[in-house]
Tab-separated table of C-alpha atoms in Angstrom:
chain	number	residue	atom	x	y	z
A	29	MET	CA	21.554	0.649	14.352
A	30	HIS	CA	22.293	-0.156	10.716
A	31	ARG	CA	21.365	-3.670	9.642
A	32	PHE	CA	23.150	-5.945	7.168
A	33	PHE	CA	22.287	-9.326	5.721
A	34	ILE	CA	25.559	-11.231	5.242
A	35	PRO	CA	26.495	-14.801	4.246
A	36	LYS	CA	26.395	-17.205	7.195
A	37	GLU	CA	30.058	-18.142	6.618
A	38	TRP	CA	31.216	-14.628	7.520
A	39	ILE	CA	30.418	-15.360	11.185
A	40	LEU	CA	33.017	-17.627	12.822
A	41	ALA	CA	32.592	-18.095	16.579
A	42	ASP	CA	32.250	-14.476	17.768
A	43	THR	CA	34.150	-12.853	14.895
A	44	VAL	CA	32.517	-11.436	11.776
A	45	THR	CA	34.537	-10.628	8.642
A	46	PHE	CA	33.078	-8.221	6.072
A	47	THR	CA	34.072	-7.894	2.419
A	48	SER	CA	32.416	-6.718	-0.842
A	49	GLU	CA	29.210	-4.600	-0.612
A	50	PRO	CA	28.807	-4.609	3.213
A	51	LEU	CA	32.472	-3.513	3.552
A	52	HIS	CA	31.782	-0.682	1.098
A	53	GLN	CA	28.711	0.357	3.087
A	54	ILE	CA	30.446	0.193	6.467
A	55	GLY	CA	33.712	1.853	5.473
A	56	TYR	CA	32.723	4.325	2.757
A	57	VAL	CA	29.002	5.013	2.618
A	58	LEU	CA	28.241	5.118	6.346
A	59	ARG	CA	31.850	5.892	7.416
A	60	LEU	CA	31.536	3.760	10.540
A	61	LYS	CA	34.505	3.540	12.930
A	62	PRO	CA	35.830	0.879	15.310
A	63	THR	CA	33.578	0.666	18.440
A	64	ASP	CA	30.489	1.553	16.334
A	65	ARG	CA	27.791	-1.108	16.530
A	66	ILE	CA	25.644	-2.666	13.813
A	67	ILE	CA	23.130	-5.504	13.521
A	68	VAL	CA	24.162	-8.460	11.393
A	69	LEU	CA	21.662	-10.965	9.976
A	70	ASP	CA	22.646	-14.363	8.588
A	71	ASN	CA	19.143	-15.310	7.365
A	72	SER	CA	18.774	-17.829	10.209
A	73	GLY	CA	16.165	-15.847	12.127
A	74	TRP	CA	18.764	-14.590	14.649
A	75	GLU	CA	20.068	-11.048	15.019
A	76	PHE	CA	23.714	-10.424	15.969
A	77	GLU	CA	24.717	-7.158	17.573
A	78	VAL	CA	28.279	-6.582	16.389
A	79	GLU	CA	30.923	-4.084	17.448
A	80	ILE	CA	33.262	-3.038	14.653
A	81	THR	CA	36.874	-3.756	15.621
A	82	ARG	CA	38.852	-3.020	12.446
A	83	ILE	CA	38.152	-1.440	9.062
A	84	GLY	CA	40.669	-2.124	6.291
A	85	LYS	CA	40.752	-1.781	2.512
A	86	GLU	CA	40.236	-5.472	1.806
A	87	SER	CA	38.053	-6.391	4.772
A	88	ALA	CA	36.576	-5.241	8.056
A	89	GLU	CA	36.065	-7.139	11.266
A	90	GLY	CA	33.653	-7.097	14.147
A	91	LYS	CA	32.966	-8.922	17.392
A	92	VAL	CA	29.567	-10.412	18.274
A	93	ILE	CA	28.317	-8.709	21.458
A	94	LYS	CA	24.848	-10.243	21.637
A	95	ARG	CA	22.797	-12.821	19.750
A	96	SER	CA	18.998	-12.732	20.010
A	97	PRO	CA	16.017	-14.187	18.145
A	98	GLY	CA	14.618	-11.666	15.633
A	99	GLN	CA	11.088	-10.287	16.019
A	100	GLY	CA	10.478	-9.227	12.439
A	101	GLU	CA	8.957	-12.367	10.898
A	102	PRO	CA	5.213	-12.970	10.682
A	103	SER	CA	3.943	-16.383	11.765
A	104	VAL	CA	2.189	-16.835	8.413
A	105	LYS	CA	4.268	-17.140	5.278
A	106	ILE	CA	2.797	-15.253	2.310
A	107	ILE	CA	4.041	-16.240	-1.142
A	108	LEU	CA	3.093	-13.459	-3.549
A	109	TYR	CA	2.489	-14.551	-7.150
A	110	GLN	CA	2.549	-11.099	-8.719
A	111	ALA	CA	1.878	-10.672	-12.442
A	112	LEU	CA	4.573	-8.507	-13.999
A	113	LEU	CA	3.786	-4.776	-13.899
A	114	LYS	CA	5.454	-1.709	-15.326
A	115	SER	CA	8.885	-1.426	-13.746
A	116	ASP	CA	8.232	1.234	-11.090
A	117	LYS	CA	4.983	-0.423	-9.957
A	118	PHE	CA	6.567	-3.866	-9.731
A	119	GLU	CA	9.468	-2.488	-7.720
A	120	MET	CA	7.045	-0.736	-5.395
A	121	VAL	CA	5.231	-4.037	-4.809
A	122	LEU	CA	8.537	-5.743	-3.973
A	123	GLN	CA	9.617	-2.996	-1.577
A	124	LYS	CA	6.297	-2.584	0.235
A	125	GLY	CA	5.618	-6.336	0.143
A	126	VAL	CA	8.883	-6.966	2.013
A	127	GLU	CA	8.090	-4.245	4.566
A	128	LEU	CA	4.647	-5.704	5.231
A	129	GLY	CA	6.023	-9.240	5.624
A	130	VAL	CA	5.921	-11.235	2.358
A	131	ASN	CA	8.010	-14.410	2.564
A	132	ALA	CA	8.625	-15.058	-1.152
A	133	PHE	CA	7.855	-13.508	-4.532
A	134	VAL	CA	7.031	-15.354	-7.750
A	135	PRO	CA	6.837	-12.942	-10.727
A	136	CYS	CA	4.314	-14.341	-13.250
A	137	VAL	CA	3.574	-13.636	-16.897
A	138	SER	CA	-0.184	-13.367	-17.383
A	139	GLU	CA	-2.063	-12.759	-20.658
A	140	ARG	CA	-2.524	-9.017	-20.134
A	141	CYS	CA	1.000	-8.286	-18.870
A	142	VAL	CA	2.536	-5.337	-20.708
A	143	THR	CA	5.980	-6.258	-19.419
A	144	ARG	CA	6.802	-9.895	-20.167
A	145	LYS	CA	10.553	-10.340	-19.991
A	146	GLU	CA	12.932	-10.870	-17.167
A	147	SER	CA	16.638	-10.220	-17.504
A	148	ALA	CA	19.629	-10.995	-15.331
A	149	SER	CA	20.118	-7.306	-14.581
A	150	LYS	CA	16.464	-6.865	-13.619
A	151	MET	CA	16.574	-9.881	-11.294
A	152	GLY	CA	19.708	-8.413	-9.698
A	153	ARG	CA	18.020	-5.045	-9.231
A	154	TRP	CA	14.902	-6.693	-7.756
A	155	ARG	CA	17.087	-8.686	-5.317
A	156	ARG	CA	18.772	-5.476	-4.133
A	157	ILE	CA	15.389	-3.794	-3.601
A	158	ILE	CA	14.252	-6.791	-1.553
A	159	GLN	CA	17.427	-6.811	0.537
A	160	GLU	CA	17.346	-3.074	1.252
A	161	ALA	CA	13.682	-3.221	2.223
A	162	ALA	CA	14.323	-6.236	4.452
A	163	GLU	CA	17.164	-4.434	6.261
A	164	GLN	CA	15.194	-1.219	6.629
A	165	SER	CA	12.010	-2.878	7.877
A	166	GLU	CA	13.906	-5.093	10.377
A	167	ARG	CA	13.122	-8.428	8.804
A	168	VAL	CA	15.449	-11.236	9.894
A	169	ILE	CA	14.739	-13.560	6.966
A	170	LEU	CA	15.522	-12.342	3.475
A	171	PRO	CA	12.451	-12.880	1.251
A	172	VAL	CA	13.142	-15.165	-1.700
A	173	LEU	CA	12.760	-13.991	-5.294
A	174	HIS	CA	11.864	-16.890	-7.592
A	175	PRO	CA	12.491	-16.822	-11.358
A	176	VAL	CA	9.750	-15.409	-13.600
A	177	THR	CA	7.240	-18.122	-14.512
A	178	SER	CA	4.136	-18.389	-16.698
A	179	PHE	CA	0.734	-17.966	-15.043
A	180	GLU	CA	-0.218	-21.538	-16.053
A	181	GLU	CA	2.932	-23.063	-14.604
A	182	ALA	CA	2.444	-21.027	-11.412
A	183	CYS	CA	-1.138	-22.349	-11.064
A	184	ARG	CA	0.045	-25.927	-11.544
A	185	SER	CA	2.930	-25.785	-9.092
A	186	VAL	CA	1.551	-23.443	-6.398
A	187	THR	CA	1.570	-24.479	-2.727
A	188	LYS	CA	-2.010	-24.658	-1.369
A	189	PRO	CA	-4.040	-23.051	0.051
A	190	ALA	CA	-3.870	-20.430	-2.677
A	191	LEU	CA	-5.954	-17.314	-3.274
A	192	LEU	CA	-6.502	-15.241	-6.398
A	193	MET	CA	-7.922	-11.746	-6.004
A	194	TRP	CA	-10.336	-10.948	-8.818
A	195	GLU	CA	-12.135	-7.654	-9.284
A	196	GLU	CA	-15.130	-9.279	-10.955
A	197	GLU	CA	-15.728	-11.731	-8.105
A	198	LYS	CA	-18.931	-10.648	-6.370
A	199	SER	CA	-19.880	-13.392	-3.943
A	200	LEU	CA	-16.847	-14.617	-1.992
A	201	SER	CA	-15.069	-11.971	0.088
A	202	LEU	CA	-11.481	-12.081	1.285
A	203	LYS	CA	-12.703	-12.000	4.894
A	204	GLN	CA	-15.049	-14.997	4.508
A	205	THR	CA	-12.216	-16.861	2.819
A	206	LEU	CA	-9.596	-16.135	5.472
A	207	GLN	CA	-11.916	-16.920	8.381
A	208	ASN	CA	-12.725	-20.414	7.122
A	209	PRO	CA	-10.683	-23.577	6.376
A	210	PRO	CA	-8.292	-24.195	4.702
A	211	PHE	CA	-7.119	-20.592	5.165
A	212	LYS	CA	-8.114	-20.231	8.809
A	213	ASN	CA	-5.291	-22.207	10.386
A	214	THR	CA	-2.727	-22.356	7.656
A	215	ALA	CA	0.864	-21.234	8.195
A	216	LYS	CA	1.376	-20.542	4.488
A	217	ILE	CA	-0.787	-18.696	1.950
A	218	SER	CA	-0.112	-18.292	-1.758
A	219	LEU	CA	-1.609	-15.090	-3.180
A	220	PHE	CA	-2.132	-14.306	-6.888
A	221	ILE	CA	-2.394	-10.665	-7.977
A	222	GLY	CA	-3.031	-9.675	-11.599
A	223	PRO	CA	-1.405	-7.199	-13.978
A	224	GLU	CA	-2.645	-3.667	-14.818
A	225	GLY	CA	-5.542	-4.993	-16.912
A	226	GLY	CA	-6.540	-7.702	-14.418
A	227	PHE	CA	-6.834	-11.445	-14.989
A	228	PRO	CA	-9.093	-12.392	-17.927
A	229	SER	CA	-11.921	-14.886	-17.187
A	230	ALA	CA	-10.017	-17.707	-18.873
A	231	GLU	CA	-7.091	-17.331	-16.477
A	232	LYS	CA	-9.451	-17.097	-13.509
A	233	GLU	CA	-11.114	-20.348	-14.680
A	234	PHE	CA	-7.748	-22.020	-15.130
A	235	ALA	CA	-6.832	-21.069	-11.562
A	236	VAL	CA	-10.118	-22.465	-10.227
A	237	ARG	CA	-9.511	-25.757	-12.069
A	238	ASN	CA	-6.154	-25.921	-10.311
A	239	GLY	CA	-7.732	-25.578	-6.872
A	240	ILE	CA	-7.054	-21.882	-6.353
A	241	VAL	CA	-9.764	-19.952	-4.462
A	242	VAL	CA	-11.033	-16.742	-6.084
A	243	ALA	CA	-12.056	-13.883	-3.767
A	244	SER	CA	-12.974	-10.204	-3.894
A	245	LEU	CA	-11.228	-7.196	-2.353
A	246	GLY	CA	-14.429	-5.172	-2.193
A	247	HIS	CA	-16.354	-2.584	-4.172
A	248	ARG	CA	-13.564	-0.228	-5.108
A	249	ILE	CA	-11.420	-0.927	-8.149
A	250	LEU	CA	-7.827	-1.080	-6.946
A	251	ARG	CA	-4.839	-0.551	-9.200
A	252	ALA	CA	-2.723	-3.676	-9.637
A	253	GLU	CA	0.046	-2.406	-7.345
A	254	THR	CA	-2.460	-1.422	-4.641
A	255	ALA	CA	-4.384	-4.714	-4.684
A	256	GLY	CA	-1.425	-6.803	-3.533
A	257	LEU	CA	-0.538	-4.467	-0.684
A	258	ALA	CA	-4.161	-4.295	0.478
A	259	ALA	CA	-4.541	-8.089	0.371
A	260	ILE	CA	-1.250	-8.647	2.211
A	261	SER	CA	-2.228	-6.103	4.892
A	262	ALA	CA	-5.606	-7.796	5.290
A	263	ILE	CA	-4.108	-11.301	5.593
A	264	LEU	CA	-1.523	-10.195	8.164
A	265	TYR	CA	-4.181	-8.268	10.091
A	266	GLU	CA	-6.462	-11.322	10.152
A	267	LYS	CA	-3.569	-13.454	11.413
A	268	GLY	CA	-2.816	-11.006	14.251
A	269	GLU	CA	0.407	-9.823	12.650
A	270	MET	CA	-0.440	-6.136	12.216
A	271	GLY	CA	0.167	-5.018	15.780
B	26	MET	CA	-17.233	3.225	-19.049
B	27	HIS	CA	-15.306	6.420	-18.338
B	28	ARG	CA	-16.282	8.196	-15.148
B	29	PHE	CA	-16.446	11.942	-14.442
B	30	PHE	CA	-17.130	13.940	-11.326
B	31	ILE	CA	-19.012	17.088	-12.359
B	32	PRO	CA	-20.730	19.939	-10.502
B	33	LYS	CA	-24.295	19.085	-9.457
B	34	GLU	CA	-25.645	22.106	-11.392
B	35	TRP	CA	-24.593	20.585	-14.714
B	36	ILE	CA	-27.430	18.067	-14.406
B	37	LEU	CA	-30.873	19.588	-15.144
B	38	ALA	CA	-33.730	17.097	-15.290
B	39	ASP	CA	-32.324	14.438	-17.656
B	40	THR	CA	-29.888	16.701	-19.515
B	41	VAL	CA	-26.218	17.092	-18.626
B	42	THR	CA	-24.119	19.978	-19.979
B	43	PHE	CA	-20.329	19.661	-19.965
B	44	THR	CA	-17.798	22.490	-20.149
B	45	SER	CA	-14.153	23.068	-19.051
B	46	GLU	CA	-12.004	20.021	-18.165
B	47	PRO	CA	-14.662	17.292	-18.635
B	48	LEU	CA	-15.477	18.744	-22.087
B	49	HIS	CA	-11.763	18.628	-22.942
B	50	GLN	CA	-11.573	14.989	-21.772
B	51	ILE	CA	-14.728	13.912	-23.613
B	52	GLY	CA	-14.089	15.737	-26.876
B	53	TYR	CA	-10.314	15.792	-27.221
B	54	VAL	CA	-8.544	13.317	-24.945
B	55	LEU	CA	-10.958	10.375	-25.227
B	56	ARG	CA	-12.477	11.502	-28.568
B	57	LEU	CA	-15.921	10.258	-27.589
B	58	LYS	CA	-18.789	10.587	-30.085
B	59	PRO	CA	-22.557	11.067	-29.799
B	60	THR	CA	-24.208	7.762	-28.650
B	61	ASP	CA	-21.116	6.879	-26.566
B	62	ARG	CA	-21.947	6.368	-22.899
B	63	ILE	CA	-20.190	7.584	-19.769
B	64	ILE	CA	-20.822	7.582	-16.042
B	65	VAL	CA	-21.366	10.948	-14.409
B	66	LEU	CA	-21.008	11.541	-10.672
B	67	ASP	CA	-22.363	14.607	-8.888
B	68	ASN	CA	-20.872	13.753	-5.467
B	69	SER	CA	-24.316	12.854	-4.114
B	70	GLY	CA	-23.685	9.110	-3.903
B	71	TRP	CA	-25.630	8.456	-7.128
B	72	GLU	CA	-24.210	7.339	-10.462
B	73	PHE	CA	-25.732	8.614	-13.729
B	74	GLU	CA	-25.297	6.653	-16.922
B	75	VAL	CA	-25.274	9.296	-19.647
B	76	GLU	CA	-25.433	9.029	-23.432
B	77	ILE	CA	-23.548	11.769	-25.240
B	78	THR	CA	-25.913	13.634	-27.601
B	79	ARG	CA	-23.812	16.543	-28.869
B	80	ILE	CA	-20.149	17.597	-28.701
B	81	GLY	CA	-19.357	21.222	-29.502
B	82	LYS	CA	-16.434	23.570	-29.042
B	83	GLU	CA	-17.931	25.427	-26.090
B	84	SER	CA	-19.937	22.637	-24.500
B	85	ALA	CA	-21.158	19.073	-24.861
B	86	GLU	CA	-24.475	17.567	-23.909
B	87	GLY	CA	-25.732	14.219	-22.753
B	88	LYS	CA	-28.963	12.534	-21.730
B	89	VAL	CA	-29.360	10.618	-18.466
B	90	ILE	CA	-30.252	6.997	-19.310
B	91	LYS	CA	-30.135	5.538	-15.835
B	92	ARG	CA	-29.619	6.714	-12.264
B	93	SER	CA	-28.483	4.230	-9.618
B	94	PRO	CA	-27.026	4.348	-6.094
B	95	GLY	CA	-23.218	3.972	-6.219
B	96	GLN	CA	-21.480	0.950	-4.649
B	97	GLY	CA	-18.049	2.439	-4.160
B	98	GLU	CA	-18.324	3.996	-0.689
B	99	PRO	CA	-17.273	2.169	2.486
B	100	SER	CA	-19.686	2.297	5.413
B	101	VAL	CA	-16.933	3.636	7.673
B	102	LYS	CA	-15.512	7.073	7.004
B	103	ILE	CA	-11.736	7.246	7.442
B	104	ILE	CA	-10.211	10.699	7.886
B	105	LEU	CA	-6.485	10.406	7.247
B	106	TYR	CA	-4.326	12.902	9.141
B	107	GLN	CA	-1.134	12.357	7.151
B	108	ALA	CA	2.052	14.193	8.132
B	109	LEU	CA	3.596	15.812	5.064
B	110	LEU	CA	6.017	13.552	3.189
B	111	LYS	CA	8.334	14.064	0.255
B	112	SER	CA	6.216	14.944	-2.746
B	113	ASP	CA	6.098	11.576	-4.559
B	114	LYS	CA	5.360	9.676	-1.347
B	115	PHE	CA	2.614	12.065	-0.294
B	116	GLU	CA	0.998	11.848	-3.714
B	117	MET	CA	1.155	8.063	-3.561
B	118	VAL	CA	-0.641	8.129	-0.202
B	119	LEU	CA	-3.360	10.359	-1.669
B	120	GLN	CA	-3.830	8.165	-4.748
B	121	LYS	CA	-3.805	4.804	-2.961
B	122	GLY	CA	-5.752	6.191	0.004
B	123	VAL	CA	-8.583	7.228	-2.351
B	124	GLU	CA	-8.562	3.830	-4.072
B	125	LEU	CA	-8.772	2.006	-0.743
B	126	GLY	CA	-11.622	4.220	0.491
B	127	VAL	CA	-10.401	7.217	2.530
B	128	ASN	CA	-13.138	9.820	3.030
B	129	ALA	CA	-11.017	12.910	3.760
B	130	PHE	CA	-7.368	13.933	4.010
B	131	VAL	CA	-5.859	16.392	6.473
B	132	PRO	CA	-2.190	17.094	5.659
B	133	CYS	CA	-0.341	17.876	8.917
B	134	VAL	CA	2.989	19.486	9.735
B	135	SER	CA	4.737	17.441	12.412
B	136	GLU	CA	8.107	18.160	14.058
B	137	ARG	CA	10.123	15.813	11.845
B	138	CYS	CA	8.474	16.757	8.528
B	139	VAL	CA	11.080	17.501	5.857
B	140	THR	CA	8.438	19.160	3.678
B	141	ARG	CA	6.540	21.814	5.608
B	142	LYS	CA	4.905	24.113	3.123
B	143	GLU	CA	1.728	23.996	1.164
B	144	SER	CA	1.156	26.119	-1.902
B	145	ALA	CA	-1.887	26.826	-4.010
B	146	SER	CA	-0.365	24.921	-6.935
B	147	LYS	CA	0.392	21.912	-4.739
B	148	MET	CA	-3.143	21.866	-3.339
B	149	GLY	CA	-4.480	22.007	-6.909
B	150	ARG	CA	-2.252	19.142	-7.975
B	151	TRP	CA	-3.281	17.094	-4.912
B	152	ARG	CA	-6.971	17.715	-5.715
B	153	ARG	CA	-6.472	16.468	-9.280
B	154	ILE	CA	-4.731	13.302	-8.016
B	155	ILE	CA	-7.640	12.693	-5.649
B	156	GLN	CA	-10.237	13.225	-8.363
B	157	GLU	CA	-8.496	10.983	-10.902
B	158	ALA	CA	-8.068	8.221	-8.328
B	159	ALA	CA	-11.729	8.557	-7.277
B	160	GLU	CA	-12.912	8.237	-10.894
B	161	GLN	CA	-10.592	5.324	-11.644
B	162	SER	CA	-11.447	3.360	-8.485
B	163	GLU	CA	-15.209	3.895	-8.939
B	164	ARG	CA	-15.798	6.011	-5.868
B	165	VAL	CA	-19.050	7.995	-5.949
B	166	ILE	CA	-18.069	10.561	-3.332
B	167	LEU	CA	-15.052	12.761	-3.989
B	168	PRO	CA	-12.735	12.610	-0.934
B	169	VAL	CA	-12.175	16.014	0.652
B	170	LEU	CA	-8.724	17.600	0.898
B	171	HIS	CA	-8.483	19.889	3.917
B	172	PRO	CA	-5.914	22.703	4.187
B	173	VAL	CA	-2.534	21.864	5.722
B	174	THR	CA	-2.649	22.211	9.515
B	175	SER	CA	-0.186	21.905	12.401
B	176	PHE	CA	-0.037	18.591	14.262
B	177	GLU	CA	-1.105	20.345	17.497
B	178	GLU	CA	-4.120	21.994	15.905
B	179	ALA	CA	-5.070	18.676	14.284
B	180	CYS	CA	-4.928	16.927	17.677
B	181	ARG	CA	-7.114	19.603	19.256
B	182	SER	CA	-9.768	19.649	16.556
B	183	VAL	CA	-9.873	15.982	15.487
B	184	THR	CA	-13.177	14.089	15.397
B	185	LYS	CA	-13.080	11.141	17.832
B	186	PRO	CA	-12.487	8.266	17.987
B	187	ALA	CA	-8.988	8.912	16.706
B	188	LEU	CA	-6.009	6.608	16.313
B	189	LEU	CA	-2.310	7.361	15.999
B	190	MET	CA	-0.035	4.631	14.663
B	191	TRP	CA	3.315	4.666	16.479
B	192	GLU	CA	6.199	2.351	15.726
B	193	GLU	CA	7.436	2.398	19.324
B	194	GLU	CA	4.092	1.312	20.772
B	195	LYS	CA	4.549	-2.231	22.059
B	196	SER	CA	1.443	-3.124	24.036
B	197	LEU	CA	-1.721	-1.999	22.233
B	198	SER	CA	-2.234	-3.515	18.789
B	199	LEU	CA	-4.377	-2.091	15.998
B	200	LYS	CA	-6.547	-5.229	16.094
B	201	GLN	CA	-7.281	-4.987	19.837
B	202	THR	CA	-8.102	-1.326	19.343
B	203	LEU	CA	-10.472	-1.833	16.411
B	204	GLN	CA	-12.281	-4.753	18.028
B	205	ASN	CA	-13.199	-2.780	21.165
B	206	PRO	CA	-15.201	0.396	21.883
B	207	PRO	CA	-15.144	3.195	20.902
B	208	PHE	CA	-13.735	1.929	17.579
B	209	LYS	CA	-15.852	-1.222	17.329
B	210	ASN	CA	-19.117	0.362	16.248
B	211	THR	CA	-18.064	3.763	15.029
B	212	ALA	CA	-18.974	5.013	11.566
B	213	LYS	CA	-16.015	7.426	11.491
B	214	ILE	CA	-12.349	6.931	12.371
B	215	SER	CA	-9.625	9.571	12.372
B	216	LEU	CA	-6.180	8.114	11.664
B	217	PHE	CA	-2.839	9.859	12.309
B	218	ILE	CA	0.222	8.713	10.331
B	219	GLY	CA	3.664	10.249	10.908
B	220	PRO	CA	6.339	11.621	8.570
B	221	GLU	CA	9.478	9.792	7.338
B	222	GLY	CA	11.184	10.020	10.748
B	223	GLY	CA	8.060	9.059	12.707
B	224	PHE	CA	6.338	10.994	15.505
B	225	PRO	CA	8.667	12.006	18.371
B	226	SER	CA	7.581	10.982	21.912
B	227	ALA	CA	6.497	14.539	22.730
B	228	GLU	CA	4.004	14.545	19.848
B	229	LYS	CA	2.759	11.099	20.808
B	230	GLU	CA	2.219	12.357	24.387
B	231	PHE	CA	0.428	15.442	23.122
B	232	ALA	CA	-1.909	13.231	21.098
B	233	VAL	CA	-2.639	11.040	24.134
B	234	ARG	CA	-3.462	14.131	26.239
B	235	ASN	CA	-5.949	15.065	23.527
B	236	GLY	CA	-7.738	11.725	23.758
B	237	ILE	CA	-6.127	10.073	20.735
B	238	VAL	CA	-5.461	6.328	21.065
B	239	VAL	CA	-1.940	5.132	20.225
B	240	ALA	CA	-1.566	1.685	18.624
B	241	SER	CA	1.017	-0.487	16.902
B	242	LEU	CA	1.115	-1.850	13.361
B	243	GLY	CA	3.293	-4.794	14.358
B	244	HIS	CA	6.917	-5.857	14.472
B	245	ARG	CA	8.093	-4.673	11.079
B	246	ILE	CA	9.181	-1.069	10.595
B	247	LEU	CA	7.019	0.350	7.817
B	248	ARG	CA	7.978	3.365	5.755
B	249	ALA	CA	5.723	6.366	6.351
B	250	GLU	CA	3.901	5.926	3.034
B	251	THR	CA	3.358	2.207	3.672
B	252	ALA	CA	2.055	2.613	7.225
B	253	GLY	CA	-1.026	4.595	6.208
B	254	LEU	CA	-2.003	2.191	3.440
B	255	ALA	CA	-1.542	-0.806	5.735
B	256	ALA	CA	-3.609	0.782	8.512
B	257	ILE	CA	-6.385	1.824	6.099
B	258	SER	CA	-6.490	-1.687	4.607
B	259	ALA	CA	-6.674	-3.193	8.089
B	260	ILE	CA	-9.491	-0.855	9.233
B	261	LEU	CA	-11.557	-1.518	6.097
B	262	TYR	CA	-10.921	-5.262	6.382
B	263	GLU	CA	-12.047	-5.241	10.028
B	264	LYS	CA	-15.195	-3.346	9.058
B	265	GLY	CA	-16.062	-5.888	6.329
B	266	GLU	CA	-15.233	-3.451	3.529
B	267	MET	CA	-12.452	-5.393	1.842
B	268	GLY	CA	-14.513	-7.901	-0.037
């Protein structure tokens, strides 16, 4: 069944009213008809199975058939502090990050970032990528996209425990880190991933001074867009969230 | 330092002779000069640090300065049986799979594959993607690309233990599977990943009849190209190969 995140206010008792983009999807793109069923998500963690009852030009309506708690959220919340990457790579990280189970994204500007600017249109495009990936992967909470911030500000304001993956780190492995406190029993992990050229030593040192733990992803040199996905997969696997 | 896989025969005692594509890279693309150093890999597991001594039109030469065992190979060999995907997705799986540490790829044709054909030019392109990713990620063994095979033939001939990730599997998780025999102490794992539409039940059943273990990657529905990368990351993490 097709899945749609909608504003909470669109659900009143057992009636759902659709306008704007979801109406366009239901009526024109997917050409659904009355009696067709969809899943509606109000970002509360619940899933609503809805039967379409009417499709009009200005709005459509549906009736809630069933309400059940969603299964798509991992028990550990991962906040991904991703240094800006070239457009297609960054968008891939957003899409795959949502599929895997990231809870929130904080785009950061690090010294070696090639791309450094955000724009309203880019933020809008990133939000749509996140929403589509969340619907497709059966998430029930829409991951949050925070505004672009500087690496320094991100280090200062990050929620702990926080991890930074660094390709030059040789002693502390991701596994050792995750299997010991404070990462072992935490319900929230902040994860820093660098840009194409990696984090320079000075940024790594700045992170350490701000209480961020630096760990290694192993012997192979991963591209920036691969490192985040590998680290997220490893964290979710460790926490029993990968099957 | 730039890294190049070359045929073993190009290294004679402590002299390396370059022709064809590596010569083009050294002389024209990277514009290296005598006294510049590169890393040469002969697919033996060793790395050779080489100083360029001469660059000509027909060939270039270098002198081996140091020979050391490479660090880039995981202790567990993963053979990825990937159902054919749309071109860009399949190429992404090859590239990221090599970075993460896949040992060999077997492209398979499964019932729901949209793309079903191989061609000599495609195989050549796939080999180049694999080689570039292996050089960039500091692998010392070049992952093997096997010819495209049918899903049935792959199931019959696969090296055990073998795993198939299936989104409809609800009971057996990847973690339970990896932490128990025969996967716990194996040095080789075959991994089946489906096409965009997933494996149909009949294919899953066929795999089971051929002794392949079916496991789940968790509650979120991953795209075909994400599932393989997540499963590879999880296997390498479990085996202590992700840092």
